[in-house]
XYZ file of C-alpha atoms in Angstrom:
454
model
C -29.948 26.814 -51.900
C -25.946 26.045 -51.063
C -24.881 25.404 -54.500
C -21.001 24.462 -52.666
C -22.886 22.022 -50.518
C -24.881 20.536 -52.970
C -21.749 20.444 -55.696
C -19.850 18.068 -52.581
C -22.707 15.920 -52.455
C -23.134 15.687 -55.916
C -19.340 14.764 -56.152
C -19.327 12.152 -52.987
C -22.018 10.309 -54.847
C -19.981 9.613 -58.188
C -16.715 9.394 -55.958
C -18.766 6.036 -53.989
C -19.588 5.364 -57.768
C -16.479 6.224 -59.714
C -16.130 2.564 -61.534
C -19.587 2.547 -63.055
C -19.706 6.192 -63.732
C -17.940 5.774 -67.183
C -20.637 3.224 -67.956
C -23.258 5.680 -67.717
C -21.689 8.243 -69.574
C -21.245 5.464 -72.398
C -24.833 4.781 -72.042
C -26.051 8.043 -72.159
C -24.616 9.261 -74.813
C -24.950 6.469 -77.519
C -28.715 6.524 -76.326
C -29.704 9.937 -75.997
C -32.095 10.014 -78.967
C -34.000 6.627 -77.974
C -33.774 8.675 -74.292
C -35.759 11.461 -75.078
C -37.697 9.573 -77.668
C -39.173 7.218 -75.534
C -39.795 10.090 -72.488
C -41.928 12.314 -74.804
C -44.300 9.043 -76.086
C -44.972 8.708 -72.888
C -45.582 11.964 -71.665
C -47.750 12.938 -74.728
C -49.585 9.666 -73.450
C -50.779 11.714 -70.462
C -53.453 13.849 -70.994
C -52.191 16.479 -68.375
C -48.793 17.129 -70.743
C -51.052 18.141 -74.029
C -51.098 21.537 -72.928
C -46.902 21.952 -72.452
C -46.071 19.474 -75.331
C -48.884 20.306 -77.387
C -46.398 22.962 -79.633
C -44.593 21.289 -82.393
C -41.859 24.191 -81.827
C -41.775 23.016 -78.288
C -41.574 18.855 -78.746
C -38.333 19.519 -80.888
C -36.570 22.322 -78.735
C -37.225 19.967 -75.430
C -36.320 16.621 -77.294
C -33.015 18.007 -77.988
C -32.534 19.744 -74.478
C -33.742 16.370 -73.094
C -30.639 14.643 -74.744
C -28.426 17.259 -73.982
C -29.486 16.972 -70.373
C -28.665 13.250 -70.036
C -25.748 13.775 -71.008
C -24.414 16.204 -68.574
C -26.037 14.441 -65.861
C -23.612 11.896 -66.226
C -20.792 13.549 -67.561
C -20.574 16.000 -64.646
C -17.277 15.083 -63.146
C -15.363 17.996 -61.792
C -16.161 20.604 -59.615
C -16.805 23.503 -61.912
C -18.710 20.964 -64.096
C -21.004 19.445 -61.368
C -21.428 23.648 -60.450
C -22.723 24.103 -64.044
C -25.240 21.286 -63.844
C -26.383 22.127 -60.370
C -27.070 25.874 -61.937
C -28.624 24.680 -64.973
C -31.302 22.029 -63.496
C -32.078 25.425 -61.256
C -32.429 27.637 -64.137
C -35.110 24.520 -65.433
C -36.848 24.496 -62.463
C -37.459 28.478 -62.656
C -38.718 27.672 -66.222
C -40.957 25.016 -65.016
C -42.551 27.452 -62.324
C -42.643 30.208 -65.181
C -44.885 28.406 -67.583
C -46.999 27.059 -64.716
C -45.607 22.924 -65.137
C -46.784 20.681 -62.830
C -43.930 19.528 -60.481
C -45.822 15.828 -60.434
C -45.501 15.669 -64.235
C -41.481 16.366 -64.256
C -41.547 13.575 -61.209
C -43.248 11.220 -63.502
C -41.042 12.122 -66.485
C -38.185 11.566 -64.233
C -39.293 8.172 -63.078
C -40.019 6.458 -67.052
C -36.592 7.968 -67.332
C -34.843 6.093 -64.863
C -37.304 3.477 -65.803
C -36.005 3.475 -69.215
C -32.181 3.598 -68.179
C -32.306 0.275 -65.806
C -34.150 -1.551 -68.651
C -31.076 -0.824 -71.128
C -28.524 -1.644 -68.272
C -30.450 -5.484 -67.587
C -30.097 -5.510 -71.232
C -26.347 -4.829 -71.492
C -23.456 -7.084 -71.099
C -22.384 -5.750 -67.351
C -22.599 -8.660 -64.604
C -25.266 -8.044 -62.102
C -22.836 -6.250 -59.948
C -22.133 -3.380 -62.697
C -25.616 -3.277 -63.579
C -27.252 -2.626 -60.169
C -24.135 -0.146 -59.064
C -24.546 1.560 -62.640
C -28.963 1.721 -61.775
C -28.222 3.296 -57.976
C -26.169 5.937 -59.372
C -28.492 6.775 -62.247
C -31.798 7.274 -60.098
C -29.803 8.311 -57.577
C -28.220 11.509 -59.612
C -31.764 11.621 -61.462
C -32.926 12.155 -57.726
C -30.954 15.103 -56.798
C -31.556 17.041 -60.136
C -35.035 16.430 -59.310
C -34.668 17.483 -55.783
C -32.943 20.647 -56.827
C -35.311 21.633 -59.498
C -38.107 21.271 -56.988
C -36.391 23.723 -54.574
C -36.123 26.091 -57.428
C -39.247 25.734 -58.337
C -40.606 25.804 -55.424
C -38.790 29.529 -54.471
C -39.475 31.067 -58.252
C -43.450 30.127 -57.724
C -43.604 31.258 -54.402
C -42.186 35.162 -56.106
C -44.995 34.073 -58.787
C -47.524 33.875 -56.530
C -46.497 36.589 -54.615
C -46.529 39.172 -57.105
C -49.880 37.644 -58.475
C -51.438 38.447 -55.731
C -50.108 41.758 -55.289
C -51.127 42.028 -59.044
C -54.631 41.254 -57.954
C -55.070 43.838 -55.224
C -53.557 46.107 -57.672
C -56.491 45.650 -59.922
C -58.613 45.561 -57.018
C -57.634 48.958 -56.002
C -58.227 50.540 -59.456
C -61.795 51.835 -58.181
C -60.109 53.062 -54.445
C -62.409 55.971 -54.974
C -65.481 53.965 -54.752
C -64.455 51.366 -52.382
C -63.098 53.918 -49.884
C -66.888 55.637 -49.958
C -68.358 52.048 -49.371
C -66.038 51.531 -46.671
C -66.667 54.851 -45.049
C -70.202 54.586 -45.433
C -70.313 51.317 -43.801
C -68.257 52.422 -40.649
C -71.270 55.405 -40.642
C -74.046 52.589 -40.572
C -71.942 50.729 -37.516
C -71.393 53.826 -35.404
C -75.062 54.346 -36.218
C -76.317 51.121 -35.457
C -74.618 51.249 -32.139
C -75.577 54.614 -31.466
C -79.298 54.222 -31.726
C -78.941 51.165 -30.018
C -77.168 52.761 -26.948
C -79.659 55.840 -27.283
C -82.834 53.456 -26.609
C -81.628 51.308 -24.089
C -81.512 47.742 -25.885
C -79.657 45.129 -24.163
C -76.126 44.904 -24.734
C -76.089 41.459 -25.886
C -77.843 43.345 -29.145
C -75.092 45.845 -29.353
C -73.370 45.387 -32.939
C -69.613 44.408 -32.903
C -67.898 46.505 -35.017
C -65.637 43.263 -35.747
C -68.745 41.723 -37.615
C -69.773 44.597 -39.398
C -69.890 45.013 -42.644
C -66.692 47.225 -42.620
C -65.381 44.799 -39.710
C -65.318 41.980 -41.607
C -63.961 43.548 -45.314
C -61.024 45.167 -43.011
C -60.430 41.838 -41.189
C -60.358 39.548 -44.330
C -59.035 41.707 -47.026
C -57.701 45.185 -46.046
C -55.364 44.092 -43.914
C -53.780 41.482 -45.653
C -53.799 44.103 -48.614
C -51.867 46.702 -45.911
C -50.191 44.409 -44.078
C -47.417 45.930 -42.052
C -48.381 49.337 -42.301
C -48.901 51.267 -38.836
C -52.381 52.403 -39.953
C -53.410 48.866 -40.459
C -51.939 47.458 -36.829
C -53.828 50.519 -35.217
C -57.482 50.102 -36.954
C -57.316 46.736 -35.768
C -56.149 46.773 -32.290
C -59.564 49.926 -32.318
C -61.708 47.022 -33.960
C -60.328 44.929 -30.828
C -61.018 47.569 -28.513
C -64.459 48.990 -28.878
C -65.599 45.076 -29.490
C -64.028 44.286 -26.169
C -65.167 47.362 -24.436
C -69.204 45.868 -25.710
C -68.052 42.532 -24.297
C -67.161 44.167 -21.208
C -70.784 45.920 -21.057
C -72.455 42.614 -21.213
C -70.680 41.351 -18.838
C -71.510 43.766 -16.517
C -75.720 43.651 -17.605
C -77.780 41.811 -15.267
C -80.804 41.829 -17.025
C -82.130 45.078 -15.833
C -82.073 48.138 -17.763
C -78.950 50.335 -17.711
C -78.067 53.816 -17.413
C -76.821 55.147 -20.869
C -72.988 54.379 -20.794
C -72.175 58.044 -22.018
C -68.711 57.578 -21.601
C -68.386 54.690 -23.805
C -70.588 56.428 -26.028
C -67.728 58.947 -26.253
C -65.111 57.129 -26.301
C -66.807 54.915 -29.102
C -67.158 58.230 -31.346
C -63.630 59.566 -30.740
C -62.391 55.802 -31.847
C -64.293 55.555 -34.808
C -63.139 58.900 -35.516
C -59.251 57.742 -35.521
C -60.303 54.705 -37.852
C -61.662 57.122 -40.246
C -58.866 58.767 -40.513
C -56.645 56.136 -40.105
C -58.543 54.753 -43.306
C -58.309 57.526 -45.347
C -54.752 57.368 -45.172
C -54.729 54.109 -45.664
C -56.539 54.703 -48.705
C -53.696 57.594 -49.905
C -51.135 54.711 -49.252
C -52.715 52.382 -51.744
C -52.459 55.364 -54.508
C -49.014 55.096 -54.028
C -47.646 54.707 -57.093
C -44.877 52.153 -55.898
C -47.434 50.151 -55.030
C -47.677 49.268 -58.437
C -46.712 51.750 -60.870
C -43.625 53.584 -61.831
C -43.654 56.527 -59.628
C -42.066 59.065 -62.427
C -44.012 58.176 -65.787
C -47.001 56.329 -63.728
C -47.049 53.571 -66.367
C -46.746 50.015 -64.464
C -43.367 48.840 -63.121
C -41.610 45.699 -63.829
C -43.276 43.997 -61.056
C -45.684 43.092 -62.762
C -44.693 41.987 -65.833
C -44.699 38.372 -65.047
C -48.245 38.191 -64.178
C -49.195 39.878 -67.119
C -46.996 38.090 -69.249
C -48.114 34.832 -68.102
C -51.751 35.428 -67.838
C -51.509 36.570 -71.647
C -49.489 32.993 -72.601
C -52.641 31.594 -71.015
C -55.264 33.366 -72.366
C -53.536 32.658 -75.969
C -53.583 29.057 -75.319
C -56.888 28.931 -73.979
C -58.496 31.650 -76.755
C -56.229 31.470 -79.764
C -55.629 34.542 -79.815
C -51.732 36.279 -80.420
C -50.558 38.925 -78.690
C -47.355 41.326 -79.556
C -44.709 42.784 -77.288
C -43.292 46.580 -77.858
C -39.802 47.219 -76.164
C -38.798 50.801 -76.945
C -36.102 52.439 -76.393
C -35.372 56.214 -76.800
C -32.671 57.041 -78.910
C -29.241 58.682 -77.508
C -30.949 59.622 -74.275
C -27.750 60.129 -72.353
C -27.380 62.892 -74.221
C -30.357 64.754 -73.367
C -29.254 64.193 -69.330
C -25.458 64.864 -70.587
C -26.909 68.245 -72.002
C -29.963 69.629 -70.438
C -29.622 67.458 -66.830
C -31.136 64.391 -65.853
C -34.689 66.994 -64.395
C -34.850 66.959 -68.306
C -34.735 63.612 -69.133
C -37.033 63.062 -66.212
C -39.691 65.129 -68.068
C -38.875 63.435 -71.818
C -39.791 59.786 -69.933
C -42.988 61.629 -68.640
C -44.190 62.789 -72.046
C -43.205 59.866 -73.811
C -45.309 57.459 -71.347
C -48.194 59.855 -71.908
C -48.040 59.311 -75.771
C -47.559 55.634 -75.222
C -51.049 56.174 -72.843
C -52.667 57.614 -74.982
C -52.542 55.873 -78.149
C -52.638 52.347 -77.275
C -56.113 50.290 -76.051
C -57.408 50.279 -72.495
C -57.002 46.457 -72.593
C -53.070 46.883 -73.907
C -50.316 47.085 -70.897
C -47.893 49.794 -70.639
C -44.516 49.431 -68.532
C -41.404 51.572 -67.661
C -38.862 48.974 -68.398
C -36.303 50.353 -66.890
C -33.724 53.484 -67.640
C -35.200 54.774 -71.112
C -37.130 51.310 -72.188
C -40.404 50.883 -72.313
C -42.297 47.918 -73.146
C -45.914 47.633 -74.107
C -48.022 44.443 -74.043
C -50.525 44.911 -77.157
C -53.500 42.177 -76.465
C -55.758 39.915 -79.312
C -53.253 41.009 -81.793
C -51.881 39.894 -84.825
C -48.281 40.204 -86.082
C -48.886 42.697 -89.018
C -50.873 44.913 -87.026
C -48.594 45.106 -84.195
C -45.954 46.518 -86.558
C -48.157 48.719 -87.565
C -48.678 50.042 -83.922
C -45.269 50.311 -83.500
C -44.229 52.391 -86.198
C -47.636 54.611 -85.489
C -46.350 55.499 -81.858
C -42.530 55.632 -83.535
C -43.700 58.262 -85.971
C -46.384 59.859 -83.537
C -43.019 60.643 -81.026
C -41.012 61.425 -83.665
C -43.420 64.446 -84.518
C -43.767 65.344 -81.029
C -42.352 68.626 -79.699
C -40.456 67.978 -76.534
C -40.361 71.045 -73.998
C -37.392 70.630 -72.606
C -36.588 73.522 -69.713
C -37.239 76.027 -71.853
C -36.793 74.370 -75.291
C -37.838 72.505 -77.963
C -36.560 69.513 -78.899
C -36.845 66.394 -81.413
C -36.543 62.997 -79.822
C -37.082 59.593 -81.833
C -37.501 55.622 -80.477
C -35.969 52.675 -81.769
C -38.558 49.742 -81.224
C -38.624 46.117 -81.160
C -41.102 43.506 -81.948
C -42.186 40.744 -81.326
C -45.488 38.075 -81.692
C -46.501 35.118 -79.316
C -45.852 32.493 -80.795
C -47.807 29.716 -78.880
C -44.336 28.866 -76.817
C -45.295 28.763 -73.157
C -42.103 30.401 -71.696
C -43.210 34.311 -72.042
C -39.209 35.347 -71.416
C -38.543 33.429 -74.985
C -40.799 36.336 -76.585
C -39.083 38.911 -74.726
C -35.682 37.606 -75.822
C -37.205 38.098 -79.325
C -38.227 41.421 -78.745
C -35.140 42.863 -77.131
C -32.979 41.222 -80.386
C -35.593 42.996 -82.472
C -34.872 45.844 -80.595
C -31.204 45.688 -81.072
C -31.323 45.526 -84.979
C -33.357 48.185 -84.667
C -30.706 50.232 -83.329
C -28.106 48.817 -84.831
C -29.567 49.554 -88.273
C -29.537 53.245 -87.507
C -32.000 53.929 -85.248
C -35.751 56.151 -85.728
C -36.979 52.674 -86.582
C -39.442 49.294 -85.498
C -38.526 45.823 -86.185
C -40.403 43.007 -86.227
C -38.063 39.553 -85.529
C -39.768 36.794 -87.426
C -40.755 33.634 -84.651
């Protein structure tokens, strides 16, 4: 998106406008209350908005945003002002993709808005003139913020979607042991099928294709979209293309009677299963990769996924009722453990520190290398009492862990901040929370957890 391009358009517009523009700003601002007012009655009259505007918290935050928004609209007169506008209906759009709003409910909101604005300007004192220049401008402006929210929307839930559904062949792949043994084993029951078939003569319009195979059609439909781009993945397939078209070939050639056994296919057939089978299995080694989806020095997930997870828990909480806590921890004066013992060192202290986190939270809890020394943890169906009392369990269960350090023995202590969903559908507002709570934390010294109130 060409934020200079869209700034000059924004600008040409009130330029073409420039004599009623002062009337909207008027406008605006002495009815900014009765504004928002009157959007939100009629939103909460739509059954499709209960679930966004159901929060108390959340009517009162957006009513005031919402009259702080009509404002700038129409005050935007100057470049660098229009440029702040243009980035801030972009930053709502991201939000709107983030907490999963429906683009056709900000399109309605937008239209009882503009609705609402040419009602007060037929009721104002303008001539007709002023009063359908001053309209034009105000849907037309309402249109572009629209228009650029959608395209930010529209890029930040494509990411969204993309990293969901990485996040779901991620999951997918947690049992790669087992699915690679189904997988193999199928392959076995096609090359035997086929064999056997070959062996006793049967016509080779009942020859199996290895494309509608069991493994044939679980490579064709999901493995390679889950490998797509890899080498391995092109080269299994153009051998699923080949044998199949190599069987199409031998029918073509059949004329009814029975055949000599093609024992050069039949060779050529094993050899090429062979290479998929090892093509596979590396396949299968890529997939462990810990990039893929986890933090390749502490194995704990990486960032990548945190907005999934983040977002499926706001979900689940609005859906279930139940809270759930977020852990960021850092570790205290780590520079000074790469400063002193090298950064091989610290490399190890991040290793034993995301084992302990591991190991003493809940299979259903999330664990993530933040980034640097952070770590944040994801603590599920919790309330916010007992999350503090996780934290300061895994800030005293480091704290009394012995640190073998090339060599030696050392002390190291986490600073860790909390904080509890509460029911606000924007998941980065609880990690704002947690990162201030974090902050006091160290600011107050250090060696400690706090928990920000909501």
């Amino acid at each position: 998106m060409n934020e200079e391009l869209l700034t000059q358009e924004w600008q040409a517009l009130i330029r073409q406008y420039s004599d009623v523009l002062p009337v909207l700003q008027a406008l605006a601002e002495s009815h900014r209350v009765d504004l928002a007012r009157n959007f939100y009655d009629h939103m909460l009259e739509n059954p499709d908005s209960s679930p966004y505007l159901s929060h108390e918290q959340v009517r009162t935050q957006l009513s005031s945003s919402l009259q702080r928004w009509v404002v700038s609209v129409f005050a935007a007169q100057r470049a660098e002002q229009v440029l702040e506008c243009i980035e801030m209906q972009q930053h709502v759009g991201k939000v709107h993709a983030r907490i999963e709003v429906p683009v056709s409910l900000v399109l309605r909101g937008a239209r009882q808005l503009k609705s609402h604005l040419s009602r007060l300007l037929l009721e104002s004192e303008l001539d007709a003139q002023l009063q359908h220049a001053a309209t034009r401008l105000a849907c037309q402006l309402i249109d572009l913020t629209m228009e650029i929210m959608s395209q930010a929307y529209s890029a930040s839930h494509d990411r969204n979607s993309r990293a969901e559904e990485a996040y779901r062949l991620f999951s997918v792949s947690q049992n790669l042991g087992a699915e690679k043994e189904r997988q193999r084993g199928a392959l076995l029951d096609w090359e035997n099928q086929l064999m056997f078939a070959l062996a006793t003569g049967q016509q080779a319009s009942y020859l199996p294709r290895l494309g509608d195979s069991e493994f044939g059609l679980w490579f064709r439909h999901k493995a390679s979209h889950a490998f797509q781009g890899s080498p391995e993945s092109t080269s299994i397939l153009a051998y699923i293309r080949g044998i199949d078209s190599q069987l199409e070939a031998l029918r073509a050639r059949e004329a009814g009677e029975r055949q000599e056994l093609p024992i050069d296919l039949l060779r050529q057939t094993r050899e090429q299963t062979k290479s998929i089978r090892f093509l596979l299995d590396s396949l299968f080694e890529q997939a462990n990769d810990l990039e893929a989806g986890r933090d390749a020095l502490t194995h704990l997930l990486n960032r990548k996924f945190l907005p999934v997870v983040m977002s499926k828990e706001v979900l689940y909480s609005r859906q279930s009722g139940h809270g759930f806590a977020v852990l960021l921890i850092d570790v205290d004066h780590f520079k000074q453990i790469n400063d002193t013992y090298g950064h091989e060192a610290g490399d190890l202290a991040l290793q034993q520190i995301a084992s302990l986190l591991t190991s003493n939270t809940r299979g259903g809890d999330y664990a993530f290398r933040h980034g640097g020394e952070e770590f944040l943890l994801v603590l599920v169906d919790i309330e916010a009492g007992r999350a503090l009392q996780v934290a300061e369990g895994l800030r005293q269960r480091i704290a009394s862990e012995p640190f073998r350090i090339g060599g030696q023995t050392l002390q190291l202590t986490v600073s860790i901040g909390v904080a509890v969903h509460d029911g606000h559908p924007d998941y980065q507002r609880l990690l704002r929370r947690a990162d201030q709570a974090l902050y006091q934390a160290k600011r107050d010294g250090r060696n400690r957890s706090i928990l920000l109130a909501s």
